[in-house]
Amino acid sequence: MANVLNKVKGWFVNGFWKTFCVAWIWTLLCKKWIWQDFCVNLLYKKFDKWKAWLYLAPAIVLLLIFTVWPIFNTLRMAFWNKYNMLQEIGGTLKFNFGVQNFVDVINYQRFIDCLKTTMILCVATVPISTFLALVIAVCLNAIKPFRRFLQTIFFLPYVTNSIAIGMVFEAMFNIVGYKAIMNPDGTFSHVSVGIINNIIGIFGFEPINWINQGSGYWQNIAVLIIYIVWNALPFKILILLGGLQSVNKQYYEAAKVDATPRWRVFTRITVPLLSPMITYVVITGFIGGFKEYSSIVGIFGEDMQAVGGKSLNTMVGYIYDSLARNQQGRASAAALILFGIIFVVTLINLYVSKKNTHY
Amino acid sequence: MKVELQNLTKIFPSRNKKSNEEVVAVSDFTFTIPDGKLVGLLGPSGCGKSTTLYMISGLQNPTSGKIFFGDEDVTELSPENRGIGLVFQNYALYPHMTVKQNILFPLQNLKGADKMTKEQMLERAYQAAKLVQIDELMDRKPSELSGGQQQRVAIARALVKMPRVLLLDEPLSNLDARLRLQTREEIRRIQKETGITTIFVTHDQEEAMSISDVIVVMKLGVVQQTGKPQEIYDNPINLFVAKFLGTPPINVFAGAVRAGALYIGDDKVLDVPGVDDREVYVGIRPEGFIPAADGALVCKLSNVEVMGRDVSIVSYNDSMLTPTVRSIVDADYKIDITAENVRFNLKPHKVFLFDKETEKRIYFGDQKAPAAAEEN
């Protein structure tokens, strides 16, 4: 018996290519003549049903591992009171099922502050950036020379690292004057900083402490709003410009023949025809806004606040913090609350846009 | 409103700087469109007819030449100041507005002294809708209408501000065959009822012939012939016009004039007094054949299509330049379908001779060159 096995093994190892060739020719023969009408067709027909699943398999497996399982896990952790992963790995404690995590999160002042900051940023940035993007897209669509060049320019922020942009903004919004920087040899050199305050100074206004030590919450928020709007523009411009370019030019010619004023063309023709794109941009804008995090880190650093100022932490920031403090239950609960808010806001968006999108 | 075009020329610059190929879309178009008439601009695609229409509308500016509405020079006026109604080929109805909103839209743009109250606007809109018979559909969206209904909405929208001139760009090309017949009569009726000078563009000669008061035949930016449909059909000025008008199309033969007689192949088919000896193209309308046992023109019989009222004889001749020789004769003529040959005599006024070089018409006998179009 062992002898036979060895022989088969050797056959496979040494003469694998021969086996392969024979098998291949056999398959061809099967297909070509003998089984064609019966066996292969039957197999193939059955296979057709599973073909789709086969092709989808890689994506499904990855989604199951990296999306579905974490979602399930989040649910599990959120509804176990005072869940803590280290304790679970230790295997000693059993957690009670309940809503304690949610109660904790909502009663926690820090979370409420985070929620407030997130809301303010969202409500302020989405309308501003959408409107600006619409105006810029219409303008870009109207000009002929340098259009490609300007499109590229306007798209640059999208491909730039948001932390890097944040640092540039930090430099721009510094207080006016001189900042002392210590050289390696212990001496100090002074650099002029704060282009925004310099510009304000040109118009004769007092410099504003935007982001430095002792700056106020609303100044910080103002900087963040400018930053987020600027950062969100390119994607929205791209989508809206694409929409504009697909609008039939004859609508505009018809409007022109009918002596339609420009503003009316914009409000009565351009905006309604773009409404599907606008809806998309607003919904993704709100979702992105609720997930705002890296911009604050980019400007204010990991502390997420001006030195000595009020915390500018957001919902996502709160979730990260909770994870860092090994409070997975609380983080999960906060994540679910965030999900709920985004869900409701998106539903409202869809409802409103359905009322205004007519075709 | 009389529309006068003077030496209208449109040249599109070359696409890139390397090639200097300018495209002359319309060349030296001079024509007066009489007041209250329905005029068809007819020609194959790329002949500049749409460009002409857009120049009249003001959406495109002529390279040179002038456009007058009545006595007013509108060449430099922008489209909104010309008082025109334009119906686009694909109608360009605003998809997000109802029919009513679409029709009201031009009225809501009116400013100053023309400004209307809401009631006046609604009244006008319903008037226009009633004219094109869509007043039942006022609250629908364009996507809920058929092609023909959309067409009517587009016409209503163009008419509602009472334009001086109504322009229609290929008004029937997006409709199916049955609707096309219906709609072209509709356009005729609307034009008659409103009395607005109407110019429409088409590549379908049947369409142009059936409803126009005046036809302008164009080719490669140059006006070939203008006149009443029947006149152009009966008296084409060159081979292109003769070929372009008429279904079934005209039969063309290579022929020669020798000693005042016209020869097709070796057959002496017709006396053509007053024409020098020369090689010619011979155009014969399908209805220009008379079957006769001793007919002058001998053709190989292919088949006979019976259409009830009359009979269509398809045959072949060695000198023909069209794929077949198609003649339409009265059903009273009994054609022997088993015979190898069929012989025809020709009706002189249905036979047109064209110069072989210039393809211009050669008149013989009592044929006369058409009078200038202005006299319509």
PDB file of N, CA and C in Angstrom, chain A residues 236-319:
ATOM      1  N   LYS A 236     -16.711  68.819  -3.868  1.00  0.00           N
ATOM      2  CA  LYS A 236     -18.034  69.307  -4.251  1.00  0.00           C
ATOM      3  C   LYS A 236     -17.990  69.995  -5.603  1.00  0.00           C
ATOM      4  N   ILE A 237     -16.938  70.789  -5.831  1.00  0.00           N
ATOM      5  CA  ILE A 237     -16.811  71.450  -7.127  1.00  0.00           C
ATOM      6  C   ILE A 237     -16.740  70.412  -8.233  1.00  0.00           C
ATOM      7  N   LEU A 238     -15.963  69.380  -7.976  1.00  0.00           N
ATOM      8  CA  LEU A 238     -15.788  68.328  -8.988  1.00  0.00           C
ATOM      9  C   LEU A 238     -17.128  67.702  -9.347  1.00  0.00           C
ATOM     10  N   ILE A 239     -17.898  67.333  -8.317  1.00  0.00           N
ATOM     11  CA  ILE A 239     -19.195  66.684  -8.555  1.00  0.00           C
ATOM     12  C   ILE A 239     -20.133  67.641  -9.292  1.00  0.00           C
ATOM     13  N   LEU A 240     -20.210  68.876  -8.809  1.00  0.00           N
ATOM     14  CA  LEU A 240     -21.164  69.821  -9.403  1.00  0.00           C
ATOM     15  C   LEU A 240     -20.754  70.215 -10.819  1.00  0.00           C
ATOM     16  N   LEU A 241     -19.434  70.336 -11.041  1.00  0.00           N
ATOM     17  CA  LEU A 241     -18.960  70.672 -12.382  1.00  0.00           C
ATOM     18  C   LEU A 241     -19.298  69.549 -13.351  1.00  0.00           C
ATOM     19  N   GLY A 242     -19.104  68.314 -12.876  1.00  0.00           N
ATOM     20  CA  GLY A 242     -19.483  67.170 -13.702  1.00  0.00           C
ATOM     21  C   GLY A 242     -20.955  67.235 -14.045  1.00  0.00           C
ATOM     22  N   GLY A 243     -21.779  67.567 -13.039  1.00  0.00           N
ATOM     23  CA  GLY A 243     -23.216  67.678 -13.277  1.00  0.00           C
ATOM     24  C   GLY A 243     -23.529  68.780 -14.273  1.00  0.00           C
ATOM     25  N   LEU A 244     -22.868  69.912 -14.108  1.00  0.00           N
ATOM     26  CA  LEU A 244     -23.118  71.050 -15.001  1.00  0.00           C
ATOM     27  C   LEU A 244     -22.767  70.707 -16.434  1.00  0.00           C
ATOM     28  N   GLN A 245     -21.654  69.978 -16.593  1.00  0.00           N
ATOM     29  CA  GLN A 245     -21.223  69.690 -17.957  1.00  0.00           C
ATOM     30  C   GLN A 245     -22.134  68.684 -18.630  1.00  0.00           C
ATOM     31  N   SER A 246     -22.898  67.944 -17.838  1.00  0.00           N
ATOM     32  CA  SER A 246     -23.812  66.993 -18.458  1.00  0.00           C
ATOM     33  C   SER A 246     -25.189  67.605 -18.713  1.00  0.00           C
ATOM     34  N   VAL A 247     -25.373  68.858 -18.283  1.00  0.00           N
ATOM     35  CA  VAL A 247     -26.663  69.515 -18.553  1.00  0.00           C
ATOM     36  C   VAL A 247     -26.712  69.930 -20.024  1.00  0.00           C
ATOM     37  N   ASN A 248     -27.812  69.620 -20.662  1.00  0.00           N
ATOM     38  CA  ASN A 248     -27.973  69.942 -22.074  1.00  0.00           C
ATOM     39  C   ASN A 248     -27.895  71.460 -22.296  1.00  0.00           C
ATOM     40  N   LYS A 249     -27.002  71.867 -23.207  1.00  0.00           N
ATOM     41  CA  LYS A 249     -26.794  73.297 -23.449  1.00  0.00           C
ATOM     42  C   LYS A 249     -28.060  73.974 -23.977  1.00  0.00           C
ATOM     43  N   GLN A 250     -28.947  73.179 -24.591  1.00  0.00           N
ATOM     44  CA  GLN A 250     -30.116  73.795 -25.226  1.00  0.00           C
ATOM     45  C   GLN A 250     -31.058  74.419 -24.207  1.00  0.00           C
ATOM     46  N   TYR A 251     -31.033  73.920 -22.951  1.00  0.00           N
ATOM     47  CA  TYR A 251     -31.857  74.566 -21.930  1.00  0.00           C
ATOM     48  C   TYR A 251     -31.434  76.027 -21.777  1.00  0.00           C
ATOM     49  N   TYR A 252     -30.113  76.240 -21.849  1.00  0.00           N
ATOM     50  CA  TYR A 252     -29.603  77.598 -21.677  1.00  0.00           C
ATOM     51  C   TYR A 252     -29.905  78.442 -22.904  1.00  0.00           C
ATOM     52  N   GLU A 253     -29.830  77.796 -24.083  1.00  0.00           N
ATOM     53  CA  GLU A 253     -30.167  78.542 -25.303  1.00  0.00           C
ATOM     54  C   GLU A 253     -31.639  78.926 -25.287  1.00  0.00           C
ATOM     55  N   ALA A 254     -32.469  77.967 -24.838  1.00  0.00           N
ATOM     56  CA  ALA A 254     -33.907  78.262 -24.763  1.00  0.00           C
ATOM     57  C   ALA A 254     -34.149  79.414 -23.796  1.00  0.00           C
ATOM     58  N   ALA A 255     -33.445  79.384 -22.659  1.00  0.00           N
ATOM     59  CA  ALA A 255     -33.604  80.442 -21.670  1.00  0.00           C
ATOM     60  C   ALA A 255     -33.146  81.777 -22.241  1.00  0.00           C
ATOM     61  N   LYS A 256     -32.084  81.721 -23.056  1.00  0.00           N
ATOM     62  CA  LYS A 256     -31.543  82.942 -23.637  1.00  0.00           C
ATOM     63  C   LYS A 256     -32.548  83.559 -24.607  1.00  0.00           C
ATOM     64  N   VAL A 257     -33.134  82.712 -25.432  1.00  0.00           N
ATOM     65  CA  VAL A 257     -34.130  83.198 -26.388  1.00  0.00           C
ATOM     66  C   VAL A 257     -35.295  83.839 -25.640  1.00  0.00           C
ATOM     67  N   ASP A 258     -35.622  83.278 -24.459  1.00  0.00           N
ATOM     68  CA  ASP A 258     -36.742  83.805 -23.685  1.00  0.00           C
ATOM     69  C   ASP A 258     -36.337  84.963 -22.772  1.00  0.00           C
ATOM     70  N   ALA A 259     -35.156  85.525 -22.997  1.00  0.00           N
ATOM     71  CA  ALA A 259     -34.704  86.701 -22.246  1.00  0.00           C
ATOM     72  C   ALA A 259     -34.708  86.477 -20.737  1.00  0.00           C
ATOM     73  N   THR A 260     -34.226  85.321 -20.301  1.00  0.00           N
ATOM     74  CA  THR A 260     -34.216  85.025 -18.878  1.00  0.00           C
ATOM     75  C   THR A 260     -33.033  85.715 -18.204  1.00  0.00           C
ATOM     76  N   PRO A 261     -33.299  86.490 -17.127  1.00  0.00           N
ATOM     77  CA  PRO A 261     -32.184  87.111 -16.415  1.00  0.00           C
ATOM     78  C   PRO A 261     -31.252  86.050 -15.830  1.00  0.00           C
ATOM     79  N   ARG A 262     -29.979  86.405 -15.663  1.00  0.00           N
ATOM     80  CA  ARG A 262     -28.973  85.443 -15.223  1.00  0.00           C
ATOM     81  C   ARG A 262     -29.318  84.768 -13.906  1.00  0.00           C
ATOM     82  N   TRP A 263     -29.771  85.600 -12.969  1.00  0.00           N
ATOM     83  CA  TRP A 263     -30.055  85.049 -11.642  1.00  0.00           C
ATOM     84  C   TRP A 263     -31.174  84.020 -11.728  1.00  0.00           C
ATOM     85  N   ARG A 264     -32.158  84.313 -12.594  1.00  0.00           N
ATOM     86  CA  ARG A 264     -33.281  83.401 -12.765  1.00  0.00           C
ATOM     87  C   ARG A 264     -32.842  82.110 -13.458  1.00  0.00           C
ATOM     88  N   VAL A 265     -31.913  82.242 -14.391  1.00  0.00           N
ATOM     89  CA  VAL A 265     -31.370  81.039 -15.023  1.00  0.00           C
ATOM     90  C   VAL A 265     -30.724  80.162 -13.963  1.00  0.00           C
ATOM     91  N   PHE A 266     -29.988  80.817 -13.054  1.00  0.00           N
ATOM     92  CA  PHE A 266     -29.298  80.063 -12.001  1.00  0.00           C
ATOM     93  C   PHE A 266     -30.294  79.374 -11.073  1.00  0.00           C
ATOM     94  N   THR A 267     -31.294  80.135 -10.595  1.00  0.00           N
ATOM     95  CA  THR A 267     -32.190  79.564  -9.593  1.00  0.00           C
ATOM     96  C   THR A 267     -33.256  78.653 -10.196  1.00  0.00           C
ATOM     97  N   ARG A 268     -33.720  78.990 -11.396  1.00  0.00           N
ATOM     98  CA  ARG A 268     -34.850  78.217 -11.948  1.00  0.00           C
ATOM     99  C   ARG A 268     -34.422  77.088 -12.879  1.00  0.00           C
ATOM    100  N   ILE A 269     -33.206  77.169 -13.408  1.00  0.00           N
ATOM    101  CA  ILE A 269     -32.777  76.127 -14.346  1.00  0.00           C
ATOM    102  C   ILE A 269     -31.569  75.362 -13.818  1.00  0.00           C
ATOM    103  N   THR A 270     -30.474  76.094 -13.520  1.00  0.00           N
ATOM    104  CA  THR A 270     -29.256  75.398 -13.129  1.00  0.00           C
ATOM    105  C   THR A 270     -29.452  74.592 -11.852  1.00  0.00           C
ATOM    106  N   VAL A 271     -29.942  75.253 -10.809  1.00  0.00           N
ATOM    107  CA  VAL A 271     -30.062  74.566  -9.523  1.00  0.00           C
ATOM    108  C   VAL A 271     -31.024  73.376  -9.586  1.00  0.00           C
ATOM    109  N   PRO A 272     -32.229  73.534 -10.155  1.00  0.00           N
ATOM    110  CA  PRO A 272     -33.102  72.354 -10.246  1.00  0.00           C
ATOM    111  C   PRO A 272     -32.495  71.219 -11.063  1.00  0.00           C
ATOM    112  N   LEU A 273     -31.817  71.554 -12.160  1.00  0.00           N
ATOM    113  CA  LEU A 273     -31.238  70.488 -12.965  1.00  0.00           C
ATOM    114  C   LEU A 273     -30.080  69.815 -12.247  1.00  0.00           C
ATOM    115  N   LEU A 274     -29.439  70.573 -11.348  1.00  0.00           N
ATOM    116  CA  LEU A 274     -28.320  69.999 -10.592  1.00  0.00           C
ATOM    117  C   LEU A 274     -28.781  69.344  -9.300  1.00  0.00           C
ATOM    118  N   SER A 275     -30.077  69.427  -8.999  1.00  0.00           N
ATOM    119  CA  SER A 275     -30.517  69.019  -7.662  1.00  0.00           C
ATOM    120  C   SER A 275     -30.088  67.609  -7.263  1.00  0.00           C
ATOM    121  N   PRO A 276     -30.042  66.630  -8.168  1.00  0.00           N
ATOM    122  CA  PRO A 276     -29.549  65.319  -7.714  1.00  0.00           C
ATOM    123  C   PRO A 276     -28.114  65.398  -7.205  1.00  0.00           C
ATOM    124  N   MET A 277     -27.279  66.159  -7.906  1.00  0.00           N
ATOM    125  CA  MET A 277     -25.887  66.299  -7.487  1.00  0.00           C
ATOM    126  C   MET A 277     -25.798  67.080  -6.178  1.00  0.00           C
ATOM    127  N   ILE A 278     -26.633  68.118  -6.063  1.00  0.00           N
ATOM    128  CA  ILE A 278     -26.597  68.917  -4.839  1.00  0.00           C
ATOM    129  C   ILE A 278     -26.994  68.043  -3.648  1.00  0.00           C
ATOM    130  N   THR A 279     -28.037  67.238  -3.832  1.00  0.00           N
ATOM    131  CA  THR A 279     -28.449  66.330  -2.765  1.00  0.00           C
ATOM    132  C   THR A 279     -27.292  65.438  -2.347  1.00  0.00           C
ATOM    133  N   TYR A 280     -26.632  64.874  -3.334  1.00  0.00           N
ATOM    134  CA  TYR A 280     -25.516  63.976  -3.048  1.00  0.00           C
ATOM    135  C   TYR A 280     -24.429  64.698  -2.262  1.00  0.00           C
ATOM    136  N   VAL A 281     -24.116  65.908  -2.721  1.00  0.00           N
ATOM    137  CA  VAL A 281     -23.043  66.674  -2.095  1.00  0.00           C
ATOM    138  C   VAL A 281     -23.417  67.053  -0.653  1.00  0.00           C
ATOM    139  N   VAL A 282     -24.679  67.414  -0.434  1.00  0.00           N
ATOM    140  CA  VAL A 282     -25.105  67.800   0.916  1.00  0.00           C
ATOM    141  C   VAL A 282     -25.067  66.587   1.845  1.00  0.00           C
ATOM    142  N   ILE A 283     -25.567  65.457   1.382  1.00  0.00           N
ATOM    143  CA  ILE A 283     -25.596  64.270   2.242  1.00  0.00           C
ATOM    144  C   ILE A 283     -24.181  63.831   2.599  1.00  0.00           C
ATOM    145  N   THR A 284     -23.322  63.714   1.586  1.00  0.00           N
ATOM    146  CA  THR A 284     -21.946  63.314   1.892  1.00  0.00           C
ATOM    147  C   THR A 284     -21.261  64.374   2.741  1.00  0.00           C
ATOM    148  N   GLY A 285     -21.631  65.640   2.529  1.00  0.00           N
ATOM    149  CA  GLY A 285     -21.061  66.716   3.337  1.00  0.00           C
ATOM    150  C   GLY A 285     -21.424  66.561   4.801  1.00  0.00           C
ATOM    151  N   PHE A 286     -22.694  66.271   5.079  1.00  0.00           N
ATOM    152  CA  PHE A 286     -23.116  66.092   6.464  1.00  0.00           C
ATOM    153  C   PHE A 286     -22.435  64.885   7.094  1.00  0.00           C
ATOM    154  N   ILE A 287     -22.354  63.796   6.332  1.00  0.00           N
ATOM    155  CA  ILE A 287     -21.711  62.595   6.877  1.00  0.00           C
ATOM    156  C   ILE A 287     -20.256  62.906   7.201  1.00  0.00           C
ATOM    157  N   GLY A 288     -19.582  63.575   6.244  1.00  0.00           N
ATOM    158  CA  GLY A 288     -18.187  63.943   6.475  1.00  0.00           C
ATOM    159  C   GLY A 288     -18.058  64.893   7.654  1.00  0.00           C
ATOM    160  N   GLY A 289     -18.998  65.839   7.749  1.00  0.00           N
ATOM    161  CA  GLY A 289     -18.952  66.815   8.831  1.00  0.00           C
ATOM    162  C   GLY A 289     -19.085  66.161  10.199  1.00  0.00           C
ATOM    163  N   PHE A 290     -19.974  65.189  10.312  1.00  0.00           N
ATOM    164  CA  PHE A 290     -20.137  64.506  11.600  1.00  0.00           C
ATOM    165  C   PHE A 290     -18.919  63.671  11.952  1.00  0.00           C
ATOM    166  N   LYS A 291     -18.137  63.328  10.932  1.00  0.00           N
ATOM    167  CA  LYS A 291     -16.945  62.524  11.194  1.00  0.00           C
ATOM    168  C   LYS A 291     -15.700  63.404  11.265  1.00  0.00           C
ATOM    169  N   GLU A 292     -15.876  64.714  11.413  1.00  0.00           N
ATOM    170  CA  GLU A 292     -14.745  65.643  11.421  1.00  0.00           C
ATOM    171  C   GLU A 292     -13.799  65.321  12.575  1.00  0.00           C
ATOM    172  N   TYR A 293     -12.523  65.237  12.266  1.00  0.00           N
ATOM    173  CA  TYR A 293     -11.554  64.932  13.312  1.00  0.00           C
ATOM    174  C   TYR A 293     -10.170  65.447  12.935  1.00  0.00           C
ATOM    175  N   SER A 294      -9.692  65.005  11.732  1.00  0.00           N
ATOM    176  CA  SER A 294      -8.295  65.260  11.393  1.00  0.00           C
ATOM    177  C   SER A 294      -8.015  66.753  11.237  1.00  0.00           C
ATOM    178  N   SER A 295      -9.044  67.537  10.832  1.00  0.00           N
ATOM    179  CA  SER A 295      -8.796  68.959  10.647  1.00  0.00           C
ATOM    180  C   SER A 295      -8.396  69.620  11.964  1.00  0.00           C
ATOM    181  N   ILE A 296      -9.058  69.186  13.051  1.00  0.00           N
ATOM    182  CA  ILE A 296      -8.769  69.798  14.352  1.00  0.00           C
ATOM    183  C   ILE A 296      -7.377  69.399  14.824  1.00  0.00           C
ATOM    184  N   VAL A 297      -7.054  68.118  14.605  1.00  0.00           N
ATOM    185  CA  VAL A 297      -5.706  67.672  14.939  1.00  0.00           C
ATOM    186  C   VAL A 297      -4.695  68.458  14.114  1.00  0.00           C
ATOM    187  N   GLY A 298      -5.029  68.695  12.835  1.00  0.00           N
ATOM    188  CA  GLY A 298      -4.111  69.397  11.944  1.00  0.00           C
ATOM    189  C   GLY A 298      -3.793  70.794  12.436  1.00  0.00           C
ATOM    190  N   ILE A 299      -4.784  71.500  12.979  1.00  0.00           N
ATOM    191  CA  ILE A 299      -4.549  72.876  13.399  1.00  0.00           C
ATOM    192  C   ILE A 299      -4.125  72.951  14.858  1.00  0.00           C
ATOM    193  N   PHE A 300      -4.823  72.222  15.710  1.00  0.00           N
ATOM    194  CA  PHE A 300      -4.601  72.410  17.149  1.00  0.00           C
ATOM    195  C   PHE A 300      -3.774  71.306  17.786  1.00  0.00           C
ATOM    196  N   GLY A 301      -3.350  70.339  16.984  1.00  0.00           N
ATOM    197  CA  GLY A 301      -2.537  69.273  17.540  1.00  0.00           C
ATOM    198  C   GLY A 301      -3.382  68.245  18.267  1.00  0.00           C
ATOM    199  N   GLU A 302      -2.712  67.264  18.843  1.00  0.00           N
ATOM    200  CA  GLU A 302      -3.432  66.137  19.425  1.00  0.00           C
ATOM    201  C   GLU A 302      -4.282  66.532  20.632  1.00  0.00           C
ATOM    202  N   ASP A 303      -3.950  67.651  21.261  1.00  0.00           N
ATOM    203  CA  ASP A 303      -4.756  68.088  22.410  1.00  0.00           C
ATOM    204  C   ASP A 303      -6.145  68.544  21.966  1.00  0.00           C
ATOM    205  N   MET A 304      -6.266  68.870  20.721  1.00  0.00           N
ATOM    206  CA  MET A 304      -7.518  69.324  20.131  1.00  0.00           C
ATOM    207  C   MET A 304      -8.092  70.532  20.845  1.00  0.00           C
ATOM    208  N   GLN A 305      -7.220  71.447  21.245  1.00  0.00           N
ATOM    209  CA  GLN A 305      -7.685  72.694  21.831  1.00  0.00           C
ATOM    210  C   GLN A 305      -6.546  73.694  21.773  1.00  0.00           C
ATOM    211  N   ALA A 306      -6.900  74.980  21.753  1.00  0.00           N
ATOM    212  CA  ALA A 306      -5.875  75.998  21.858  1.00  0.00           C
ATOM    213  C   ALA A 306      -5.294  75.920  23.272  1.00  0.00           C
ATOM    214  N   VAL A 307      -4.032  76.363  23.393  1.00  0.00           N
ATOM    215  CA  VAL A 307      -3.399  76.261  24.711  1.00  0.00           C
ATOM    216  C   VAL A 307      -4.233  77.032  25.727  1.00  0.00           C
ATOM    217  N   GLY A 308      -4.694  76.356  26.731  1.00  0.00           N
ATOM    218  CA  GLY A 308      -5.498  76.997  27.759  1.00  0.00           C
ATOM    219  C   GLY A 308      -6.922  77.288  27.342  1.00  0.00           C
ATOM    220  N   GLY A 309      -7.308  76.870  26.158  1.00  0.00           N
ATOM    221  CA  GLY A 309      -8.649  77.170  25.679  1.00  0.00           C
ATOM    222  C   GLY A 309      -9.609  76.020  25.938  1.00  0.00           C
ATOM    223  N   LYS A 310     -10.815  76.192  25.392  1.00  0.00           N
ATOM    224  CA  LYS A 310     -11.835  75.173  25.549  1.00  0.00           C
ATOM    225  C   LYS A 310     -11.575  74.035  24.552  1.00  0.00           C
ATOM    226  N   SER A 311     -11.923  72.835  24.933  1.00  0.00           N
ATOM    227  CA  SER A 311     -11.669  71.695  24.057  1.00  0.00           C
ATOM    228  C   SER A 311     -12.508  71.800  22.786  1.00  0.00           C
ATOM    229  N   LEU A 312     -11.895  71.436  21.663  1.00  0.00           N
ATOM    230  CA  LEU A 312     -12.599  71.461  20.380  1.00  0.00           C
ATOM    231  C   LEU A 312     -12.864  70.046  19.897  1.00  0.00           C
ATOM    232  N   ASN A 313     -12.852  69.126  20.838  1.00  0.00           N
ATOM    233  CA  ASN A 313     -12.984  67.729  20.464  1.00  0.00           C
ATOM    234  C   ASN A 313     -14.337  67.471  19.781  1.00  0.00           C
ATOM    235  N   THR A 314     -14.331  66.497  18.857  1.00  0.00           N
ATOM    236  CA  THR A 314     -15.574  66.138  18.159  1.00  0.00           C
ATOM    237  C   THR A 314     -15.986  64.722  18.551  1.00  0.00           C
ATOM    238  N   MET A 315     -17.082  64.285  17.967  1.00  0.00           N
ATOM    239  CA  MET A 315     -17.605  62.953  18.278  1.00  0.00           C
ATOM    240  C   MET A 315     -16.571  61.869  18.001  1.00  0.00           C
ATOM    241  N   VAL A 316     -15.980  61.916  16.808  1.00  0.00           N
ATOM    242  CA  VAL A 316     -14.994  60.899  16.457  1.00  0.00           C
ATOM    243  C   VAL A 316     -13.808  60.988  17.406  1.00  0.00           C
ATOM    244  N   GLY A 317     -13.419  62.232  17.730  1.00  0.00           N
ATOM    245  CA  GLY A 317     -12.340  62.423  18.685  1.00  0.00           C
ATOM    246  C   GLY A 317     -12.672  61.773  20.021  1.00  0.00           C
ATOM    247  N   TYR A 318     -13.930  61.946  20.444  1.00  0.00           N
ATOM    248  CA  TYR A 318     -14.355  61.351  21.711  1.00  0.00           C
ATOM    249  C   TYR A 318     -14.251  59.831  21.656  1.00  0.00           C
ATOM    250  N   ILE A 319     -14.630  59.262  20.503  1.00  0.00           N
ATOM    251  CA  ILE A 319     -14.562  57.803  20.356  1.00  0.00           C
ATOM    252  C   ILE A 319     -13.110  57.344  20.461  1.00  0.00           C
TER     253      ILE A 319
END
